[in-house]
GROMACS .gro file of C-alpha atoms in nm:
model
  318
    1UNK     CA    1  -7.957 -14.150  -3.297
    2UNK     CA    2  -7.973 -14.221  -3.697
    3UNK     CA    3  -7.817 -14.067  -3.967
    4UNK     CA    4  -8.034 -13.935  -4.229
    5UNK     CA    5  -7.938 -13.895  -4.571
    6UNK     CA    6  -7.947 -13.577  -4.748
    7UNK     CA    7  -8.254 -13.547  -5.006
    8UNK     CA    8  -8.182 -13.560  -5.412
    9UNK     CA    9  -7.978 -13.362  -5.581
   10UNK     CA   10  -7.600 -13.334  -5.709
   11UNK     CA   11  -7.456 -13.318  -5.356
   12UNK     CA   12  -7.608 -13.695  -5.283
   13UNK     CA   13  -7.471 -13.841  -5.624
   14UNK     CA   14  -7.275 -14.127  -5.545
   15UNK     CA   15  -6.914 -14.107  -5.741
   16UNK     CA   16  -6.785 -14.420  -5.852
   17UNK     CA   17  -6.461 -14.362  -5.680
   18UNK     CA   18  -6.372 -14.071  -5.414
   19UNK     CA   19  -6.130 -13.799  -5.613
   20UNK     CA   20  -6.130 -13.519  -5.384
   21UNK     CA   21  -6.054 -13.566  -5.006
   22UNK     CA   22  -6.067 -13.399  -4.700
   23UNK     CA   23  -5.818 -13.484  -4.408
   24UNK     CA   24  -5.939 -13.375  -4.087
   25UNK     CA   25  -5.609 -13.446  -3.805
   26UNK     CA   26  -5.609 -13.460  -3.435
   27UNK     CA   27  -5.307 -13.546  -3.231
   28UNK     CA   28  -5.415 -13.783  -2.908
   29UNK     CA   29  -5.483 -14.055  -3.152
   30UNK     CA   30  -5.182 -14.003  -3.366
   31UNK     CA   31  -4.860 -14.183  -3.348
   32UNK     CA   32  -4.669 -13.931  -3.196
   33UNK     CA   33  -4.861 -13.859  -2.867
   34UNK     CA   34  -4.846 -14.095  -2.555
   35UNK     CA   35  -4.955 -13.855  -2.278
   36UNK     CA   36  -5.139 -13.564  -2.196
   37UNK     CA   37  -4.836 -13.350  -2.177
   38UNK     CA   38  -4.785 -13.449  -2.552
   39UNK     CA   39  -5.147 -13.277  -2.642
   40UNK     CA   40  -5.059 -12.975  -2.473
   41UNK     CA   41  -4.861 -12.657  -2.588
   42UNK     CA   42  -4.528 -12.559  -2.557
   43UNK     CA   43  -4.332 -12.892  -2.450
   44UNK     CA   44  -4.072 -13.100  -2.557
   45UNK     CA   45  -4.366 -13.410  -2.565
   46UNK     CA   46  -4.586 -13.160  -2.801
   47UNK     CA   47  -4.305 -13.099  -3.046
   48UNK     CA   48  -4.266 -13.481  -3.075
   49UNK     CA   49  -4.624 -13.577  -3.096
   50UNK     CA   50  -4.667 -13.309  -3.389
   51UNK     CA   51  -4.371 -13.438  -3.572
   52UNK     CA   52  -4.559 -13.795  -3.551
   53UNK     CA   53  -4.880 -13.653  -3.614
   54UNK     CA   54  -4.751 -13.475  -3.904
   55UNK     CA   55  -4.602 -13.847  -4.048
   56UNK     CA   56  -4.877 -13.992  -4.019
   57UNK     CA   57  -5.094 -13.727  -4.215
   58UNK     CA   58  -4.792 -13.763  -4.478
   59UNK     CA   59  -4.794 -14.118  -4.511
   60UNK     CA   60  -5.194 -14.123  -4.582
   61UNK     CA   61  -5.180 -13.809  -4.800
   62UNK     CA   62  -4.877 -13.936  -5.025
   63UNK     CA   63  -5.081 -14.284  -5.061
   64UNK     CA   64  -5.386 -14.109  -5.143
   65UNK     CA   65  -5.207 -13.898  -5.392
   66UNK     CA   66  -5.060 -14.228  -5.550
   67UNK     CA   67  -5.383 -14.380  -5.597
   68UNK     CA   68  -5.523 -14.136  -5.826
   69UNK     CA   69  -5.691 -13.870  -5.557
   70UNK     CA   70  -5.709 -13.561  -5.769
   71UNK     CA   71  -5.756 -13.295  -5.429
   72UNK     CA   72  -5.627 -13.399  -5.082
   73UNK     CA   73  -5.696 -13.096  -4.805
   74UNK     CA   74  -5.552 -13.141  -4.470
   75UNK     CA   75  -5.697 -12.973  -4.175
   76UNK     CA   76  -5.518 -12.952  -3.856
   77UNK     CA   77  -5.803 -12.954  -3.604
   78UNK     CA   78  -5.601 -12.988  -3.272
   79UNK     CA   79  -5.582 -12.686  -3.030
   80UNK     CA   80  -5.424 -12.383  -3.199
   81UNK     CA   81  -5.470 -12.585  -3.534
   82UNK     CA   82  -5.116 -12.548  -3.597
   83UNK     CA   83  -4.945 -12.895  -3.509
   84UNK     CA   84  -4.861 -13.005  -3.867
   85UNK     CA   85  -4.513 -12.928  -3.997
   86UNK     CA   86  -4.616 -12.844  -4.370
   87UNK     CA   87  -4.288 -12.945  -4.489
   88UNK     CA   88  -4.329 -13.307  -4.406
   89UNK     CA   89  -4.631 -13.324  -4.666
   90UNK     CA   90  -4.614 -13.402  -4.971
   91UNK     CA   91  -4.632 -13.063  -5.222
   92UNK     CA   92  -4.951 -13.193  -5.362
   93UNK     CA   93  -5.160 -13.178  -5.042
   94UNK     CA   94  -5.298 -12.840  -4.952
   95UNK     CA   95  -5.225 -12.772  -4.573
   96UNK     CA   96  -5.524 -12.575  -4.370
   97UNK     CA   97  -5.386 -12.460  -4.056
   98UNK     CA   98  -5.574 -12.235  -3.781
   99UNK     CA   99  -5.960 -12.178  -3.750
  100UNK     CA  100  -6.210 -12.014  -3.941
  101UNK     CA  101  -6.593 -11.909  -3.863
  102UNK     CA  102  -6.701 -12.049  -4.147
  103UNK     CA  103  -6.878 -12.206  -4.396
  104UNK     CA  104  -6.806 -12.494  -4.174
  105UNK     CA  105  -6.737 -12.415  -3.811
  106UNK     CA  106  -6.376 -12.410  -3.742
  107UNK     CA  107  -6.261 -12.557  -4.074
  108UNK     CA  108  -6.356 -12.300  -4.334
  109UNK     CA  109  -6.420 -12.416  -4.684
  110UNK     CA  110  -6.350 -12.774  -4.751
  111UNK     CA  111  -6.339 -12.715  -5.128
  112UNK     CA  112  -6.422 -12.969  -5.333
  113UNK     CA  113  -6.442 -13.263  -5.112
  114UNK     CA  114  -6.651 -13.547  -5.159
  115UNK     CA  115  -6.549 -13.782  -4.855
  116UNK     CA  116  -6.364 -13.654  -4.509
  117UNK     CA  117  -6.107 -13.897  -4.310
  118UNK     CA  118  -6.037 -13.847  -3.967
  119UNK     CA  119  -5.684 -13.903  -3.865
  120UNK     CA  120  -5.577 -13.925  -3.485
  121UNK     CA  121  -5.926 -13.861  -3.337
  122UNK     CA  122  -6.004 -13.992  -2.949
  123UNK     CA  123  -6.303 -14.118  -2.771
  124UNK     CA  124  -6.554 -13.908  -2.622
  125UNK     CA  125  -6.606 -13.724  -2.271
  126UNK     CA  126  -6.672 -13.970  -2.040
  127UNK     CA  127  -6.594 -14.298  -2.195
  128UNK     CA  128  -6.248 -14.499  -2.141
  129UNK     CA  129  -6.039 -14.424  -2.452
  130UNK     CA  130  -5.692 -14.252  -2.433
  131UNK     CA  131  -5.737 -13.906  -2.362
  132UNK     CA  132  -6.094 -13.923  -2.388
  133UNK     CA  133  -6.326 -13.574  -2.436
  134UNK     CA  134  -6.556 -13.388  -2.649
  135UNK     CA  135  -6.427 -13.077  -2.782
  136UNK     CA  136  -6.238 -13.007  -2.435
  137UNK     CA  137  -6.135 -13.207  -2.133
  138UNK     CA  138  -6.353 -12.929  -1.900
  139UNK     CA  139  -6.676 -13.142  -2.012
  140UNK     CA  140  -6.666 -13.470  -1.793
  141UNK     CA  141  -6.917 -13.600  -1.969
  142UNK     CA  142  -7.142 -13.519  -2.263
  143UNK     CA  143  -7.478 -13.719  -2.321
  144UNK     CA  144  -7.726 -13.601  -2.635
  145UNK     CA  145  -8.035 -13.769  -2.594
  146UNK     CA  146  -7.915 -13.990  -2.314
  147UNK     CA  147  -7.605 -14.154  -2.512
  148UNK     CA  148  -7.202 -14.012  -2.555
  149UNK     CA  149  -7.146 -13.788  -2.837
  150UNK     CA  150  -6.784 -13.798  -2.975
  151UNK     CA  151  -6.633 -13.548  -3.197
  152UNK     CA  152  -6.660 -13.750  -3.490
  153UNK     CA  153  -7.026 -13.687  -3.499
  154UNK     CA  154  -7.028 -13.325  -3.449
  155UNK     CA  155  -6.746 -13.303  -3.737
  156UNK     CA  156  -6.941 -13.509  -3.953
  157UNK     CA  157  -7.260 -13.341  -3.931
  158UNK     CA  158  -7.119 -12.985  -3.953
  159UNK     CA  159  -6.982 -13.148  -4.333
  160UNK     CA  160  -7.280 -13.312  -4.436
  161UNK     CA  161  -7.448 -12.980  -4.624
  162UNK     CA  162  -7.177 -13.002  -4.826
  163UNK     CA  163  -7.239 -13.355  -4.915
  164UNK     CA  164  -6.908 -13.489  -4.777
  165UNK     CA  165  -6.934 -13.834  -4.672
  166UNK     CA  166  -6.732 -13.995  -4.362
  167UNK     CA  167  -6.551 -14.230  -4.519
  168UNK     CA  168  -6.271 -14.326  -4.257
  169UNK     CA  169  -6.150 -14.293  -3.905
  170UNK     CA  170  -5.833 -14.359  -3.722
  171UNK     CA  171  -5.736 -14.361  -3.341
  172UNK     CA  172  -5.734 -14.548  -3.012
  173UNK     CA  173  -5.945 -14.887  -3.039
  174UNK     CA  174  -6.216 -14.727  -2.787
  175UNK     CA  175  -6.257 -14.435  -3.049
  176UNK     CA  176  -6.264 -14.635  -3.352
  177UNK     CA  177  -6.532 -14.825  -3.187
  178UNK     CA  178  -6.725 -14.520  -3.105
  179UNK     CA  179  -6.705 -14.435  -3.473
  180UNK     CA  180  -6.842 -14.742  -3.595
  181UNK     CA  181  -7.149 -14.720  -3.398
  182UNK     CA  182  -7.239 -14.372  -3.451
  183UNK     CA  183  -7.152 -14.400  -3.861
  184UNK     CA  184  -7.218 -14.738  -3.973
  185UNK     CA  185  -7.022 -14.849  -4.269
  186UNK     CA  186  -6.728 -14.609  -4.170
  187UNK     CA  187  -6.395 -14.798  -4.189
  188UNK     CA  188  -6.170 -14.783  -3.900
  189UNK     CA  189  -5.792 -14.835  -3.827
  190UNK     CA  190  -5.654 -14.838  -3.452
  191UNK     CA  191  -5.380 -14.780  -3.272
  192UNK     CA  192  -5.306 -14.955  -2.952
  193UNK     CA  193  -5.206 -14.687  -2.703
  194UNK     CA  194  -5.184 -14.931  -2.399
  195UNK     CA  195  -4.892 -15.063  -2.578
  196UNK     CA  196  -4.667 -14.783  -2.534
  197UNK     CA  197  -4.435 -14.580  -2.830
  198UNK     CA  198  -4.117 -14.836  -2.742
  199UNK     CA  199  -4.335 -15.120  -2.875
  200UNK     CA  200  -4.475 -14.970  -3.196
  201UNK     CA  201  -4.324 -14.996  -3.520
  202UNK     CA  202  -4.415 -14.654  -3.656
  203UNK     CA  203  -4.297 -14.674  -3.995
  204UNK     CA  204  -4.514 -15.044  -4.026
  205UNK     CA  205  -4.818 -14.896  -3.854
  206UNK     CA  206  -4.818 -14.631  -4.087
  207UNK     CA  207  -4.804 -14.823  -4.378
  208UNK     CA  208  -5.096 -15.000  -4.254
  209UNK     CA  209  -5.296 -14.687  -4.186
  210UNK     CA  210  -5.230 -14.550  -4.541
  211UNK     CA  211  -5.316 -14.883  -4.708
  212UNK     CA  212  -5.666 -14.866  -4.493
  213UNK     CA  213  -5.740 -14.493  -4.605
  214UNK     CA  214  -5.664 -14.599  -4.963
  215UNK     CA  215  -5.933 -14.874  -4.925
  216UNK     CA  216  -6.172 -14.647  -4.814
  217UNK     CA  217  -6.161 -14.424  -5.143
  218UNK     CA  218  -6.411 -14.733  -5.256
  219UNK     CA  219  -6.607 -14.701  -4.940
  220UNK     CA  220  -6.986 -14.637  -5.063
  221UNK     CA  221  -7.167 -14.736  -4.739
  222UNK     CA  222  -7.164 -14.418  -4.587
  223UNK     CA  223  -7.412 -14.092  -4.635
  224UNK     CA  224  -7.317 -13.738  -4.533
  225UNK     CA  225  -7.393 -13.824  -4.165
  226UNK     CA  226  -7.706 -13.586  -4.049
  227UNK     CA  227  -7.892 -13.713  -3.733
  228UNK     CA  228  -8.249 -13.616  -3.694
  229UNK     CA  229  -8.323 -13.360  -3.379
  230UNK     CA  230  -8.447 -13.262  -3.148
  231UNK     CA  231  -8.137 -13.294  -2.920
  232UNK     CA  232  -8.117 -13.285  -2.517
  233UNK     CA  233  -7.771 -13.231  -2.365
  234UNK     CA  234  -7.639 -13.317  -2.039
  235UNK     CA  235  -7.316 -13.169  -1.968
  236UNK     CA  236  -7.126 -13.278  -1.641
  237UNK     CA  237  -6.832 -13.012  -1.578
  238UNK     CA  238  -6.512 -13.157  -1.471
  239UNK     CA  239  -6.476 -12.856  -1.241
  240UNK     CA  240  -6.787 -12.892  -1.032
  241UNK     CA  241  -7.117 -12.703  -0.948
  242UNK     CA  242  -6.921 -12.342  -0.961
  243UNK     CA  243  -6.803 -12.400  -1.315
  244UNK     CA  244  -7.166 -12.523  -1.402
  245UNK     CA  245  -7.306 -12.246  -1.261
  246UNK     CA  246  -7.097 -11.966  -1.438
  247UNK     CA  247  -7.135 -12.098  -1.765
  248UNK     CA  248  -7.547 -12.159  -1.715
  249UNK     CA  249  -7.551 -11.778  -1.603
  250UNK     CA  250  -7.340 -11.670  -1.887
  251UNK     CA  251  -7.534 -11.870  -2.175
  252UNK     CA  252  -7.856 -11.890  -1.999
  253UNK     CA  253  -7.891 -12.265  -1.929
  254UNK     CA  254  -8.048 -12.492  -1.685
  255UNK     CA  255  -7.849 -12.603  -1.457
  256UNK     CA  256  -7.846 -12.877  -1.126
  257UNK     CA  257  -7.518 -12.932  -0.940
  258UNK     CA  258  -7.233 -12.979  -1.187
  259UNK     CA  259  -7.427 -13.056  -1.483
  260UNK     CA  260  -7.591 -12.813  -1.750
  261UNK     CA  261  -7.892 -12.869  -1.968
  262UNK     CA  262  -7.971 -12.755  -2.335
  263UNK     CA  263  -8.192 -12.833  -2.595
  264UNK     CA  264  -8.135 -12.792  -2.987
  265UNK     CA  265  -8.353 -12.839  -3.281
  266UNK     CA  266  -8.083 -12.920  -3.517
  267UNK     CA  267  -7.729 -13.090  -3.509
  268UNK     CA  268  -7.595 -12.753  -3.625
  269UNK     CA  269  -7.780 -12.572  -3.326
  270UNK     CA  270  -7.628 -12.840  -3.112
  271UNK     CA  271  -7.276 -12.783  -3.221
  272UNK     CA  272  -7.280 -12.412  -3.209
  273UNK     CA  273  -7.438 -12.406  -2.836
  274UNK     CA  274  -7.132 -12.665  -2.747
  275UNK     CA  275  -6.890 -12.447  -2.946
  276UNK     CA  276  -6.985 -12.108  -2.733
  277UNK     CA  277  -7.015 -12.329  -2.420
  278UNK     CA  278  -6.647 -12.459  -2.460
  279UNK     CA  279  -6.469 -12.177  -2.642
  280UNK     CA  280  -6.642 -11.836  -2.613
  281UNK     CA  281  -6.765 -11.566  -2.396
  282UNK     CA  282  -7.093 -11.318  -2.522
  283UNK     CA  283  -6.826 -11.048  -2.571
  284UNK     CA  284  -6.578 -11.231  -2.765
  285UNK     CA  285  -6.807 -11.401  -3.031
  286UNK     CA  286  -6.887 -11.031  -3.104
  287UNK     CA  287  -6.538 -10.960  -3.206
  288UNK     CA  288  -6.485 -11.352  -3.325
  289UNK     CA  289  -6.296 -11.259  -3.663
  290UNK     CA  290  -6.009 -11.059  -3.490
  291UNK     CA  291  -5.968 -11.265  -3.201
  292UNK     CA  292  -5.907 -11.589  -3.433
  293UNK     CA  293  -5.661 -11.392  -3.609
  294UNK     CA  294  -5.485 -11.346  -3.255
  295UNK     CA  295  -5.502 -11.697  -3.180
  296UNK     CA  296  -5.388 -11.815  -3.508
  297UNK     CA  297  -5.113 -11.592  -3.457
  298UNK     CA  298  -5.031 -11.769  -3.153
  299UNK     CA  299  -5.066 -12.112  -3.314
  300UNK     CA  300  -4.831 -12.008  -3.621
  301UNK     CA  301  -4.563 -11.901  -3.319
  302UNK     CA  302  -4.622 -12.206  -3.158
  303UNK     CA  303  -4.532 -12.401  -3.450
  304UNK     CA  304  -4.201 -12.178  -3.524
  305UNK     CA  305  -4.096 -12.306  -3.202
  306UNK     CA  306  -4.149 -12.713  -3.258
  307UNK     CA  307  -3.913 -12.633  -3.567
  308UNK     CA  308  -3.695 -12.479  -3.319
  309UNK     CA  309  -3.717 -12.754  -3.064
  310UNK     CA  310  -3.702 -13.027  -3.315
  311UNK     CA  311  -3.375 -12.905  -3.438
  312UNK     CA  312  -3.188 -12.908  -3.132
  313UNK     CA  313  -2.890 -13.139  -3.088
  314UNK     CA  314  -3.105 -13.290  -2.782
  315UNK     CA  315  -3.420 -13.372  -2.975
  316UNK     CA  316  -3.510 -13.721  -3.030
  317UNK     CA  317  -3.473 -13.845  -3.384
  318UNK     CA  318  -3.765 -14.093  -3.428
   0.00000   0.00000   0.00000
């Protein structure tokens, strides 16, 4: 799939240097998450991962602001959308927690952002990266037009109508390699999860991450990422034939064994079909706004629990 640049107009204008940055942050590729448990909800490893993720994002946001960036908007995009501790971020950065139905699915309004930096993302479903998955681990693999698809592609494409260019990506080496292959010109900075946290100088790694992110402010080699359709997706369900049959009946999809098949004319249609498949039911979609309110409330309560857990005397201080 080749990315097609947007047509002429203000959204496609090339700035001398990006001044308005959107950071989209996930937890699996952060310096705080070292196991599947660290990516889950309401446990001590997750609390530690939230702190590490917050410190990673804070280091990058602070460096961008010191480099003259006028707007730094941070989107927390893991699980409930409430993993980043706002008190760790520099006050100049704006944190967007939780989920919104639009205008960008899940993210809401990206504001004046000209470029997006992805921090702590993971590799695609069906690949060998650290905690690799696309949208949900219930998808054992996702092939689109015969190739694996990572979240960085879906997220970048959802931002393309706003003229936002993907310029930087961090995660495990496999995730970085996939980002570079999907979006030529994107700059990456990897974290080798195979070494273990005991062998990581987190402060030094964050310093390098922040320096690499600042260098991406001048990265004019990418365009808003808008792959051309049509798209044929083949999805293999981790839980087998029964799970595939249930979803096929729910969303009127073709299935064979543990695989589902869907067609989409545009990348936006593909992304929305995958969101429905992974997260929604037809009845829930009809009451999406109040459902998101309840889900975001659960996220806020979860983050309050993180603060409590990290304040305990037995909590690790690193």
